[in-house]
Coordinates of C-alpha atoms in Angstrom, one line a residue:
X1 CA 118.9 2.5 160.9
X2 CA 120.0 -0.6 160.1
X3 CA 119.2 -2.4 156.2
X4 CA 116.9 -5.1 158.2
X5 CA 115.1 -2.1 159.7
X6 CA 114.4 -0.9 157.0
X7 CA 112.7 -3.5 155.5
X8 CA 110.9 -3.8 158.5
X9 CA 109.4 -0.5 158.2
X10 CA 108.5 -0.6 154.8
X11 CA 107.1 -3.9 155.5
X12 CA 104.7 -2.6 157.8
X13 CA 103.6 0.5 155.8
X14 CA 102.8 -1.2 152.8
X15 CA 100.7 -3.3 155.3
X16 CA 99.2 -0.8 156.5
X17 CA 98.5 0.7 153.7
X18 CA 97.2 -2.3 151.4
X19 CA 94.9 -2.9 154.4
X20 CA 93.3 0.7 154.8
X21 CA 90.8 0.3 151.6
X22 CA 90.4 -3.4 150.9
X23 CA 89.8 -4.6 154.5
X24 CA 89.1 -1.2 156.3
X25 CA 88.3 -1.0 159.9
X26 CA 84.6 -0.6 159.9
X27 CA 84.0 -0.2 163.6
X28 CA 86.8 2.9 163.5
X29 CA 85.4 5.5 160.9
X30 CA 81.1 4.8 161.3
X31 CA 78.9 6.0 164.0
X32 CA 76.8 3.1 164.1
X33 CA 77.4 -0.4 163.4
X34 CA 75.3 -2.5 160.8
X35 CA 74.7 -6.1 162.0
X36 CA 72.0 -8.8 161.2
X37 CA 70.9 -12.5 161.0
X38 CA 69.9 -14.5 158.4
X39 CA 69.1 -12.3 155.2
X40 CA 68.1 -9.7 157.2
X41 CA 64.3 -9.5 156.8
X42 CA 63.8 -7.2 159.5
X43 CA 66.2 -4.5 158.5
X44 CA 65.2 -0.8 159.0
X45 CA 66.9 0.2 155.7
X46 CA 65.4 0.7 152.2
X47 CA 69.4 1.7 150.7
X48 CA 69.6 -0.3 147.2
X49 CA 72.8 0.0 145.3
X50 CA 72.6 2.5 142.5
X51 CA 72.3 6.3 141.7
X52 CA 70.1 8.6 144.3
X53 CA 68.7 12.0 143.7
X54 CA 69.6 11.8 139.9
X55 CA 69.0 15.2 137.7
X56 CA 66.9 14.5 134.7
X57 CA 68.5 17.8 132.9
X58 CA 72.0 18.3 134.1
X59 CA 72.2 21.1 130.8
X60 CA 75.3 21.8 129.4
X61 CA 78.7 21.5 131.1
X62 CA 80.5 25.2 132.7
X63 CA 83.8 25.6 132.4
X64 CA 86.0 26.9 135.1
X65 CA 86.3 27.0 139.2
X66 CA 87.6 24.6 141.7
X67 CA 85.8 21.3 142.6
X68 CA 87.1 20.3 146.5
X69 CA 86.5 16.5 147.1
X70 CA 86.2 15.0 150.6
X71 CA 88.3 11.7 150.6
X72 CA 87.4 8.8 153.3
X73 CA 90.9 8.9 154.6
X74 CA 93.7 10.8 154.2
X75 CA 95.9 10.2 150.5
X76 CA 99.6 9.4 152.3
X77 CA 101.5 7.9 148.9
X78 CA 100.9 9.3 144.8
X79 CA 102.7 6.3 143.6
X80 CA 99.9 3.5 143.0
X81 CA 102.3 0.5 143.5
X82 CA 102.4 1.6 147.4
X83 CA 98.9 2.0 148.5
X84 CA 95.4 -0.5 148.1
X85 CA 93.8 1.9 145.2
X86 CA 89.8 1.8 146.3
X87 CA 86.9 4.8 147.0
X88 CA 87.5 5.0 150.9
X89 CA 91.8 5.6 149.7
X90 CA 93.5 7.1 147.3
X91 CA 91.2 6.1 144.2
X92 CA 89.8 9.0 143.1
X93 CA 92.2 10.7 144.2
X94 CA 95.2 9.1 142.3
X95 CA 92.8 8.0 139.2
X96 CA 92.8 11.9 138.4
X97 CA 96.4 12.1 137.9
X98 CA 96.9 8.7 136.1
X99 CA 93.6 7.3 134.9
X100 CA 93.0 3.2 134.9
X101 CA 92.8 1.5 131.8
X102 CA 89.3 0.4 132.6
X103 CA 86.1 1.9 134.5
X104 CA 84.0 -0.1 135.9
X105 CA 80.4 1.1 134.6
X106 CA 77.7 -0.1 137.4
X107 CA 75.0 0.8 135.4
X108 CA 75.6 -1.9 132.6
X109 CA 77.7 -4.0 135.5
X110 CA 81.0 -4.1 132.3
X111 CA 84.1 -3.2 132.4
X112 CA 84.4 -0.2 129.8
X113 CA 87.3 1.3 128.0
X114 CA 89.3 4.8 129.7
X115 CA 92.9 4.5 128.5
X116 CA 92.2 1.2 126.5
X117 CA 90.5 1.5 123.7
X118 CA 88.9 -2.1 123.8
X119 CA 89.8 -5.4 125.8
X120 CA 88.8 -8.4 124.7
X121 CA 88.8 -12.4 125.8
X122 CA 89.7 -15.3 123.7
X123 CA 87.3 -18.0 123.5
X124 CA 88.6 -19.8 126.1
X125 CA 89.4 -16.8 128.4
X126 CA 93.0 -17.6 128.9
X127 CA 94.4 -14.7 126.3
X128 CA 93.2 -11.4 127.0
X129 CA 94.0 -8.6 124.4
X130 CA 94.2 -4.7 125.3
X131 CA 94.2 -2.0 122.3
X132 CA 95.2 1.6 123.4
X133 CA 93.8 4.5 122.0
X134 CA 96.1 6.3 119.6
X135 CA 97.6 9.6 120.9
X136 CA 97.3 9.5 124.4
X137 CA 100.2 10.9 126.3
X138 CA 101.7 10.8 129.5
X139 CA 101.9 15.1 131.2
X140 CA 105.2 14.9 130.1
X141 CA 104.7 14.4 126.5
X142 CA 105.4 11.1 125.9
X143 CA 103.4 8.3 124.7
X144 CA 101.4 5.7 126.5
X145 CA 102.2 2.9 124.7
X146 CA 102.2 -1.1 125.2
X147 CA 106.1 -1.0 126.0
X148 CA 104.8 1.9 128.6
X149 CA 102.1 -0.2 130.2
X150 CA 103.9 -3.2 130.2
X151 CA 106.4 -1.5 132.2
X152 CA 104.3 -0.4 134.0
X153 CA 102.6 -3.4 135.2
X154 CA 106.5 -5.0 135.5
X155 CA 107.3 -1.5 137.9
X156 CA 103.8 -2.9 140.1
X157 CA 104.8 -6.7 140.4
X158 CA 108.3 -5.9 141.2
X159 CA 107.4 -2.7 144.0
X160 CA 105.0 -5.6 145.7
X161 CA 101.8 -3.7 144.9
X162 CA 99.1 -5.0 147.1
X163 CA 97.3 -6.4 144.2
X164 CA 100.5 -7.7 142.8
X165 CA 100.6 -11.4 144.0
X166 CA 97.2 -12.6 142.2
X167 CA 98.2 -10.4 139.4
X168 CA 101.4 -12.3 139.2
X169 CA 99.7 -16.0 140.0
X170 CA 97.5 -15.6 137.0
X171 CA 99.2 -13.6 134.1
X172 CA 102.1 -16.0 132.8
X173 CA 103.3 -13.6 130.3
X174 CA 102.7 -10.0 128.9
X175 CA 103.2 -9.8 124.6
X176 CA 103.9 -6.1 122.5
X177 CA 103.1 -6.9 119.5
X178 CA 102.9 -3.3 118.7
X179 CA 103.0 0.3 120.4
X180 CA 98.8 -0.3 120.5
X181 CA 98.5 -3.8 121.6
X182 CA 99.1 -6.0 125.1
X183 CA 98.4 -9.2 124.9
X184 CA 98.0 -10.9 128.8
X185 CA 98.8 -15.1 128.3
X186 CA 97.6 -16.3 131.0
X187 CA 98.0 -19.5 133.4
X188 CA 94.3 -20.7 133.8
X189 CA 90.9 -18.9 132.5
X190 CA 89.9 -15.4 134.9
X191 CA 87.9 -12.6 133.8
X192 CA 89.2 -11.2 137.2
X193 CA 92.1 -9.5 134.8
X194 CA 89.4 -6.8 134.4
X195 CA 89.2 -5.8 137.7
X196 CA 92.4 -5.5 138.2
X197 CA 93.1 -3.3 135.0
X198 CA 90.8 -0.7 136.4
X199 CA 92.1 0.0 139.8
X200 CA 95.5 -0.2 140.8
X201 CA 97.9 -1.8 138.6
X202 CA 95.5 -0.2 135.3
X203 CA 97.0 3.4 136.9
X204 CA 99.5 3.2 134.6
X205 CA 103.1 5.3 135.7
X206 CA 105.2 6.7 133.0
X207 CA 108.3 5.6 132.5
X208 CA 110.2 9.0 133.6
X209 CA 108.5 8.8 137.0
X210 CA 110.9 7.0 138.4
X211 CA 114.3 7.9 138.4
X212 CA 116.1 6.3 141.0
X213 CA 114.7 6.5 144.3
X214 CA 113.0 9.8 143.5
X215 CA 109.1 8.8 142.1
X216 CA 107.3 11.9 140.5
X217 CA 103.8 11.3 140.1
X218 CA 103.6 11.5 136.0
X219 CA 100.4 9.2 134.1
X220 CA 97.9 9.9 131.7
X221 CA 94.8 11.6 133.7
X222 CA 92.7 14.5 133.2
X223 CA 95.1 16.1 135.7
X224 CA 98.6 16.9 137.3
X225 CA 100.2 17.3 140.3
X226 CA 100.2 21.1 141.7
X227 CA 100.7 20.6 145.5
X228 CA 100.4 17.8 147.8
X229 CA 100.6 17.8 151.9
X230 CA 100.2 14.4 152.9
X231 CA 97.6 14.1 155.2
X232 CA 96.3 17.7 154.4
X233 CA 95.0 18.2 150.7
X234 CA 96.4 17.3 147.3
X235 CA 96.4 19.7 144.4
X236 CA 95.8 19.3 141.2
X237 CA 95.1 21.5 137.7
X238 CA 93.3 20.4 134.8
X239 CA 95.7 19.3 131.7
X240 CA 94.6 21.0 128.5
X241 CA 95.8 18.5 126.6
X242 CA 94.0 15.3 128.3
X243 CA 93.4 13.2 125.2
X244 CA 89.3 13.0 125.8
X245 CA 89.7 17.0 126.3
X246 CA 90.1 19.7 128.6
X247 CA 88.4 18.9 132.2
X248 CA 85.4 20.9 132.7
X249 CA 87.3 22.4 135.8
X250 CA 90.4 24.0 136.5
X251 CA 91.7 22.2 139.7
X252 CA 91.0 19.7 142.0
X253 CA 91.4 20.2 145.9
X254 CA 91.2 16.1 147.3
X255 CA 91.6 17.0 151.2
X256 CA 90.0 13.9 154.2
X257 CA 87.5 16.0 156.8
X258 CA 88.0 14.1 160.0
X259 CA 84.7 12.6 161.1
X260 CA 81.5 11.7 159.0
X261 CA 79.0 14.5 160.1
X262 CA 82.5 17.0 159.9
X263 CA 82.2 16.0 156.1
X264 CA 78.5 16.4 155.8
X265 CA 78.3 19.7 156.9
X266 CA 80.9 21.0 155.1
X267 CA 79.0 19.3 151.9
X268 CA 76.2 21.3 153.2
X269 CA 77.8 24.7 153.4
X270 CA 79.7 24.6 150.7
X271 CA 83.5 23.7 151.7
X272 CA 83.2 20.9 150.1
X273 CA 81.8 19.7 146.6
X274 CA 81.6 16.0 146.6
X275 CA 82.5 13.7 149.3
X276 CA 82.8 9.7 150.1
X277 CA 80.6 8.8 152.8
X278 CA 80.1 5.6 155.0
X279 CA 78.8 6.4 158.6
X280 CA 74.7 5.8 157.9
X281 CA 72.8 8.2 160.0
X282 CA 74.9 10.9 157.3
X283 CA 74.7 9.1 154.5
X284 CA 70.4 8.5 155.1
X285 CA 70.6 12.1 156.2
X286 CA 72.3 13.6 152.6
X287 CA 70.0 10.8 150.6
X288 CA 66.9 12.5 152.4
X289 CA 68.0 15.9 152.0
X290 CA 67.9 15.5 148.4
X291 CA 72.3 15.2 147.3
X292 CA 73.0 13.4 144.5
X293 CA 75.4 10.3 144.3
X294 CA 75.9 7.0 143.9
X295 CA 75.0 3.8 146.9
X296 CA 77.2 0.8 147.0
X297 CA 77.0 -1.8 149.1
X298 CA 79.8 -3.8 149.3
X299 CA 79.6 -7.4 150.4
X300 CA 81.2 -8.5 154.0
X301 CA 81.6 -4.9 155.1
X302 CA 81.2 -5.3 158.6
X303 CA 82.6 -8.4 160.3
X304 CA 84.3 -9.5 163.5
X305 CA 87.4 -11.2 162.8
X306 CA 88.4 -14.6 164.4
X307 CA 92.0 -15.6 164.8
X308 CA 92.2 -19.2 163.5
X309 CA 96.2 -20.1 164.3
X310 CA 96.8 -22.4 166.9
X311 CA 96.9 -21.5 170.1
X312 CA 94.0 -19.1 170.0
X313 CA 90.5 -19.6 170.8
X314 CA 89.1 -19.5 167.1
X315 CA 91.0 -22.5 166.3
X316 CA 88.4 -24.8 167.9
X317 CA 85.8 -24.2 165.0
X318 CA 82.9 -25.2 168.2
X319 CA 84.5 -21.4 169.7
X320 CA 83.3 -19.8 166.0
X321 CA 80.2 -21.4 165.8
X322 CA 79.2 -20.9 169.0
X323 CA 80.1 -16.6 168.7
X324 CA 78.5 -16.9 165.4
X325 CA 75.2 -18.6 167.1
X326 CA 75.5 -16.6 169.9
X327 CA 75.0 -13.2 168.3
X328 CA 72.0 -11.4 167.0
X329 CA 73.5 -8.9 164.5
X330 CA 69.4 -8.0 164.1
X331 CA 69.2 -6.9 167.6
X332 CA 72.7 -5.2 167.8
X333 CA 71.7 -3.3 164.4
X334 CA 68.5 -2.1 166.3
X335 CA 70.6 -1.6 169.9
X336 CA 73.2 0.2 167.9
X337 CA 71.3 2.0 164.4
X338 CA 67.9 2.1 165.6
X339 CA 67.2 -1.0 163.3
X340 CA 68.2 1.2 159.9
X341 CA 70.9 -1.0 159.0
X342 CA 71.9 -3.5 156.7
X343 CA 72.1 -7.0 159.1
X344 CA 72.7 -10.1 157.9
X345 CA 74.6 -13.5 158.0
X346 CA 75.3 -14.5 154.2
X347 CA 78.2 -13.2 152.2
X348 CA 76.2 -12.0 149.7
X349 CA 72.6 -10.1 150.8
X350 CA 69.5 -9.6 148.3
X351 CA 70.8 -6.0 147.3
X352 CA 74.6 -8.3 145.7
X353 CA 73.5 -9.3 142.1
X354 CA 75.7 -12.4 143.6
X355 CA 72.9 -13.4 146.3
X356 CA 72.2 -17.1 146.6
X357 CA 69.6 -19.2 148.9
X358 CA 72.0 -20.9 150.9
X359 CA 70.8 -20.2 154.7
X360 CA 73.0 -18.6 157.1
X361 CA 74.0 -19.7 160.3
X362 CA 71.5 -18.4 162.3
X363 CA 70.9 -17.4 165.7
X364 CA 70.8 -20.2 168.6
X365 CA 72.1 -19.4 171.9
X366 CA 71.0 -22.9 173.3
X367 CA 73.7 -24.3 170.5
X368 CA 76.0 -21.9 171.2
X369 CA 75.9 -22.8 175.0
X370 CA 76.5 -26.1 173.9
X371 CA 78.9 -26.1 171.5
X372 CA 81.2 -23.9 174.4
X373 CA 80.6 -26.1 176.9
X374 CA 82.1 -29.3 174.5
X375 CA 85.3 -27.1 174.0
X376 CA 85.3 -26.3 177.8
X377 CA 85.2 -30.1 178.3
X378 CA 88.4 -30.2 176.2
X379 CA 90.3 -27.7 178.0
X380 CA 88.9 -24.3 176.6
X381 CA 88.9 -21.9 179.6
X382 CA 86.1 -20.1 177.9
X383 CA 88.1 -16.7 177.5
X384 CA 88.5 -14.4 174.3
X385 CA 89.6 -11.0 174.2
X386 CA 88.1 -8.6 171.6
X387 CA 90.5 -5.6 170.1
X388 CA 88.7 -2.5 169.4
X389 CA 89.2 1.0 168.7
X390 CA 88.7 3.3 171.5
X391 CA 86.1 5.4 170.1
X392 CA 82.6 5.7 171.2
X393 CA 80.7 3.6 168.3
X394 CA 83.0 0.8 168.8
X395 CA 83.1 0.7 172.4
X396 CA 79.3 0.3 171.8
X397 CA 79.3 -2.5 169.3
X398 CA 82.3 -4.2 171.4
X399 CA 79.8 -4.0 174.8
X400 CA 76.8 -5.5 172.5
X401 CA 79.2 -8.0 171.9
X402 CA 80.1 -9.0 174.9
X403 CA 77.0 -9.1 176.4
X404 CA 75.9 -11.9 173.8
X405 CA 78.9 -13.8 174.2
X406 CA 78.8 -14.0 178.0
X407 CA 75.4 -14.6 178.1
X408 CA 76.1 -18.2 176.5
X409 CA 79.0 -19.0 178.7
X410 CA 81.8 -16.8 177.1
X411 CA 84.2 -15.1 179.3
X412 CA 84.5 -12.1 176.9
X413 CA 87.2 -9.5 177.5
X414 CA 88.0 -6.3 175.4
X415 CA 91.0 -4.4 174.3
X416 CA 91.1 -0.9 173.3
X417 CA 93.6 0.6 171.5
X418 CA 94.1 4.3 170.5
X419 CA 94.1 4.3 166.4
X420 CA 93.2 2.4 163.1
X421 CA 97.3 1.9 162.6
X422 CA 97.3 0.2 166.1
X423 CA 94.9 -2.2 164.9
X424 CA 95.8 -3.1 161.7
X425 CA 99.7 -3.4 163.5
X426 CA 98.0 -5.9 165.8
X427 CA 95.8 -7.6 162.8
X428 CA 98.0 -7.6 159.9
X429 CA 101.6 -7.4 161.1
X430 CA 101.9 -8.9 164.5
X431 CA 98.9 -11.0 164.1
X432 CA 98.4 -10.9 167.8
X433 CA 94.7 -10.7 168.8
X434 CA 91.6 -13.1 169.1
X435 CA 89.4 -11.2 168.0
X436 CA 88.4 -8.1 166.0
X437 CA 86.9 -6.0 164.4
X438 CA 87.3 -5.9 160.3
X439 CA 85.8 -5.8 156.8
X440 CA 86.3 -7.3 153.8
X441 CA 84.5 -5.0 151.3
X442 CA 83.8 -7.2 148.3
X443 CA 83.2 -5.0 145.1
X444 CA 80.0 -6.3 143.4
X445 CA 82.2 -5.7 139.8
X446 CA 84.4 -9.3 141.2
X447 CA 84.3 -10.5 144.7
X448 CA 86.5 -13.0 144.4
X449 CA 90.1 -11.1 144.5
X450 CA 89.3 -10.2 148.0
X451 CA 87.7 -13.1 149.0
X452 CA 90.6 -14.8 147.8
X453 CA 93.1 -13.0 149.5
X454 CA 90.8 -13.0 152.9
X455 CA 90.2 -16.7 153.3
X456 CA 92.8 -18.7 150.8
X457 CA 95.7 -20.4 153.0
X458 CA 98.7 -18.3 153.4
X459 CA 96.7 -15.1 151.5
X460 CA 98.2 -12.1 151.6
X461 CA 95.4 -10.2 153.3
X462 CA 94.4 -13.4 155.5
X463 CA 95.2 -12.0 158.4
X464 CA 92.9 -14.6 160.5
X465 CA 95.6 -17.3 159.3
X466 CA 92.1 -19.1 158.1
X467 CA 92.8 -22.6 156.4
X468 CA 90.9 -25.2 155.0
X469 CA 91.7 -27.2 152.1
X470 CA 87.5 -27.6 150.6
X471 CA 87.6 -23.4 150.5
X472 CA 90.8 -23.5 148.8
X473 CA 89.3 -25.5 146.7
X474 CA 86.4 -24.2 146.1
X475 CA 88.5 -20.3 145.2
X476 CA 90.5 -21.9 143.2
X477 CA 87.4 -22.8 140.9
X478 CA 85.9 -19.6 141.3
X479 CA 88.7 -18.3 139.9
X480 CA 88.7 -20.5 136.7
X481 CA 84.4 -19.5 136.7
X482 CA 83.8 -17.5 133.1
X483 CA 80.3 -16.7 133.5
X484 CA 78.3 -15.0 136.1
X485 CA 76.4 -18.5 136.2
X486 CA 79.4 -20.5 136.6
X487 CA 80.6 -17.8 139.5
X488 CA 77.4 -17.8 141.4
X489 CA 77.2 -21.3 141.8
X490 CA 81.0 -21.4 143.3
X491 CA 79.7 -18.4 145.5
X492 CA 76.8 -20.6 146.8
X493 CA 79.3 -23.2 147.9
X494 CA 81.8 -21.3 149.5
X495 CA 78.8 -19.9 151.4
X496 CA 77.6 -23.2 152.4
X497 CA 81.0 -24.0 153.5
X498 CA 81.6 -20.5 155.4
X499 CA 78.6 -21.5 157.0
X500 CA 80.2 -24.8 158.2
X501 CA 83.6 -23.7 159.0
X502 CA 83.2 -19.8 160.0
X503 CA 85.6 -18.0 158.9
X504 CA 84.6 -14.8 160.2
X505 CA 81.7 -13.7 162.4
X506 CA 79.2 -11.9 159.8
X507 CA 77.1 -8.9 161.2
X508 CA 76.2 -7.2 158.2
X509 CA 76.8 -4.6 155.3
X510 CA 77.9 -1.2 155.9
X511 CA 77.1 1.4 152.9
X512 CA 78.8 3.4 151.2
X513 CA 77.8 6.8 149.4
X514 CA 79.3 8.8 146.8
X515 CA 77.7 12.7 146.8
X516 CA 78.3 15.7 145.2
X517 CA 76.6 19.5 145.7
X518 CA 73.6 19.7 143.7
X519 CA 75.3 21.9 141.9
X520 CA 78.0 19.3 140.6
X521 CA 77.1 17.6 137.7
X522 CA 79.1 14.7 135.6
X523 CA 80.7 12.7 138.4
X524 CA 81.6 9.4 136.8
X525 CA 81.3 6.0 139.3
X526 CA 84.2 3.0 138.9
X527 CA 85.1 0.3 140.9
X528 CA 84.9 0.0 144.7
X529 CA 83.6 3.3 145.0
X530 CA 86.2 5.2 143.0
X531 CA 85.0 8.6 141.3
X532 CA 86.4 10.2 138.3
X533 CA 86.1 14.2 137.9
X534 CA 87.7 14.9 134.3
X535 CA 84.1 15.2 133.0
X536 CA 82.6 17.1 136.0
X537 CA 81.9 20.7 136.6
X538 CA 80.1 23.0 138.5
X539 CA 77.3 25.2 138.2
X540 CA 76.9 28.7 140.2

């Protein structure tokens, strides 16, 4: 293989990969879809983010046995500089070998200490300051200091970690002022650093991990690398000398159960302990049958995506208004879910603590008839073809689509294709489609990294080639925003604006559910879904 192929291959994994969590193929992995208009008023489902089926007396912790967890997909990479770090891949998983330096702590909605002992702002928010705790250590024995986690971060940047552009766009400079302390200088005011520091580029490496091109996976979590068969389970035993203790457990067995209801029933008998689940009809089922866990809701989970570059259909902003007007994701969610799901127009629905009252779109087919037939008048032949898994659940919401497209004028064709890597080839690498569909999944703990990298011209994740110089704007402000305030009134313009411009087609939310046996106890929640066992255990 030739150097230039090379690249081109690893090009197209870390694609793939950096794609798989923060924009994850919604339509691929659920058995229903989860559309809606407006703000969803008529929506079947009563989910609200936080904890379900919470034990008031947990008692005291057990030592001992093996906790088997139930990843979304499949862990293919231990090194966190090559993979999107989030709860549907490779979060909990790689957060129990190498901890982040933050947790995210939904309950209080802050950013707490894990590795860090404290992390704190300037006044003006452009100097951030990080104090580790004394005598953690790496599993090898050495130290995690600042020269460690500065390297660390350096390693992240340099390996083109799918977080590392913004990272590298906002932090001018990194400081040691001692082995305990990293000062982050950076270019404008963002709290965003936070976010960051607590998914992937907080998993901090040690320094002996890499060694030429061999990587070892060696960091500072509760636990250490016994066996791993990508694609078919990861082992790993507790460390005894994890600096907030021994886990309660003595391994971890992270394996990915094909199918939603494969996974719930092994919940149910016992093969596995704790599991992250998106398809509803499971995920109501488990809430109703009494499992613990945690509900997230993640903004801009279930979308169609419109191609916007020249030359395609959704470059004529009249083609995205009139798909947007033209579809009902109320009546698809009660076609497709029997009316349980979470529908809706808006970015942010009433269950995001970043909701606003700017009105959606709405649903018009009369204006949607219109608006086509003023492109068709320009030369628009009317056609668009939509890619699509071929799997039953999106071979249904592609069909509900179509209908409501043609039915204004649209001459709507369909693509199938036979895997998730297909699509996201075709989405984020060749960028040839018109139209698909995608997800965004915007963590309540900060939206705007992903919203950032989804809609700013020339983002790294903008796959849509969307670009319009009042949104670029209007991120680059919320970026600079300090405050929740200060945020929520960016988020109501750009949702004004989305509503103008359409950037995607929005069709709803799509939950998520972390849930453990009812006899696993201490799970901890992060960001975006990720779950941390070193304080778990089990009871008989």
């Amino acid at each position: 293989m030739s150097r230039s192929s090379r690249r081109g291959s690893r090009k197209v994994a870390a694609v793939a990969l950096a794609v798989s969590a923060g924009l994850f193929l919604a339509s691929c992995a659920d058995s229903g879809a989860d559309g809606g208009s407006g703000d969803a008023p008529e929506s079947g489902s009563a989910l609200t983010i936080g904890p379900v089926n919470a034990s008031t007396n947990e008692g005291d912790p057990v030592k001992g046995g093996t906790l088997t967890f139930s990843g979304y997909s499949a862990v293919t990479s231990l090194d966190p500089s090559k993979t999107q770090i989030a709860g549907s891949v490779a979060g909990s998983e790689l957060g129990a070998i190498y901890d982040t330096l933050l947790r995210y702590d939904p309950t209080s909605q802050k950013f707490v200490p894990k590795l860090a002992n404290s992390m704190s702002p300037s006044s003006d928010f452009k100097t951030w300051t990080l104090k580790l705790r004394d005598g953690v250590k790496f599993s090898d024995g050495t130290q995690v200091d600042s020269a460690a986690v500065s390297s660390s971060l350096a390693r992240y940047v340099t390996n083109k970690g799918p977080q590392s552009s913004l990272y590298a766009s906002k932090v001018a400079s990194v400081d040691t002022p001692d082995a305990s302390t990293v000062v982050f200088n950076l270019v404008d005011p963002w709290t965003g650093i936070e976010s960051l520091l607590a998914t992937g580029p907080g998993m901090i490496v040690a320094p002996s991990a890499q060694q030429g091109d061999q990587f070892t996976p060696i960091g500072a979590g509760a636990f250490t690398l016994e066996k791993f068969a990508p694609n078919e389970e990861l082992i790993l035993d507790a460390r005894e000398d994890y600096f907030a203790g021994a886990p309660n457990v003595d391994k971890l067995r992270m394996i990915s159960i094909v199918g939603s209801q494969a996974t719930s029933e092994s919940l149910k008998s016992g093969g596995a302990d704790a599991a992250y689940m998106r398809s509803l009809p499971n995920v109501i089922d488990l809430i109703d049958s009494g499992y613990p866990g945690y509900v997230d809701i993640p903004s801009l989970s279930y979308l169609s995506l419109l191609n916007t570059a020249p030359g395609r259909p959704g470059a004529d902003v009249r083609v995205r208004q009139a798909l947007a007007l033209a579809t009902d994701p109320v009546a698809l969610d009660n076609r497709l879910n029997e009316g349980k799901g979470l529908p809706g127009q808006v970015i942010f629905q009433d269950s995001s603590r970043w909701h606003n009252d700017e009105a959606p779109i709405g649903v018009d087919p009369a204006k949607a008839k219109q608006l086509l037939d003023e492109a068709k008048a320009d030369g628009y032949d009317g056609k668009i073809t939509y890619l699509t898994m071929q799997e039953n659940s999106a071979q249904a919401m592609a069909l509900a689509l179509q209908s409501m497209a043609n039915a204004v004028g649209f001459d709507f064709q369909i693509e199938y294709v036979n895997s998730v890597a297909d699509v996201v080839k075709r989405l984020y690498v060749d960028r040839d489609f018109d139209m698909s569909t995608g997800s965004a999944n915007l963590p309540e703990a900060d939206p705007f990294e992903r919203l950032y990298s989804n809609l700013k011209t020339g983002g790294r994740n903008n796959a849509t080639s969307f670009s319009d110089a009042q949104m670029d704007t209007l991120l680059d402000e919320l970026g600079v925003a300090t405050s929740d305030d200060a945020k929520k009134e960016v988020l109501a313009k750009i949702q004004a604006r989305a509503t103008e411009v359409v950037p995607w087609q929005i069709l709803g939310n799509t939950p998520w559910l972390g849930v453990w046996a009812k006899n696993v106890h201490g799970v901890q929640q992060s960001i975006d879904g990720i779950m941390f066992f070193d304080e778990a255990w089990k009871t008989n």
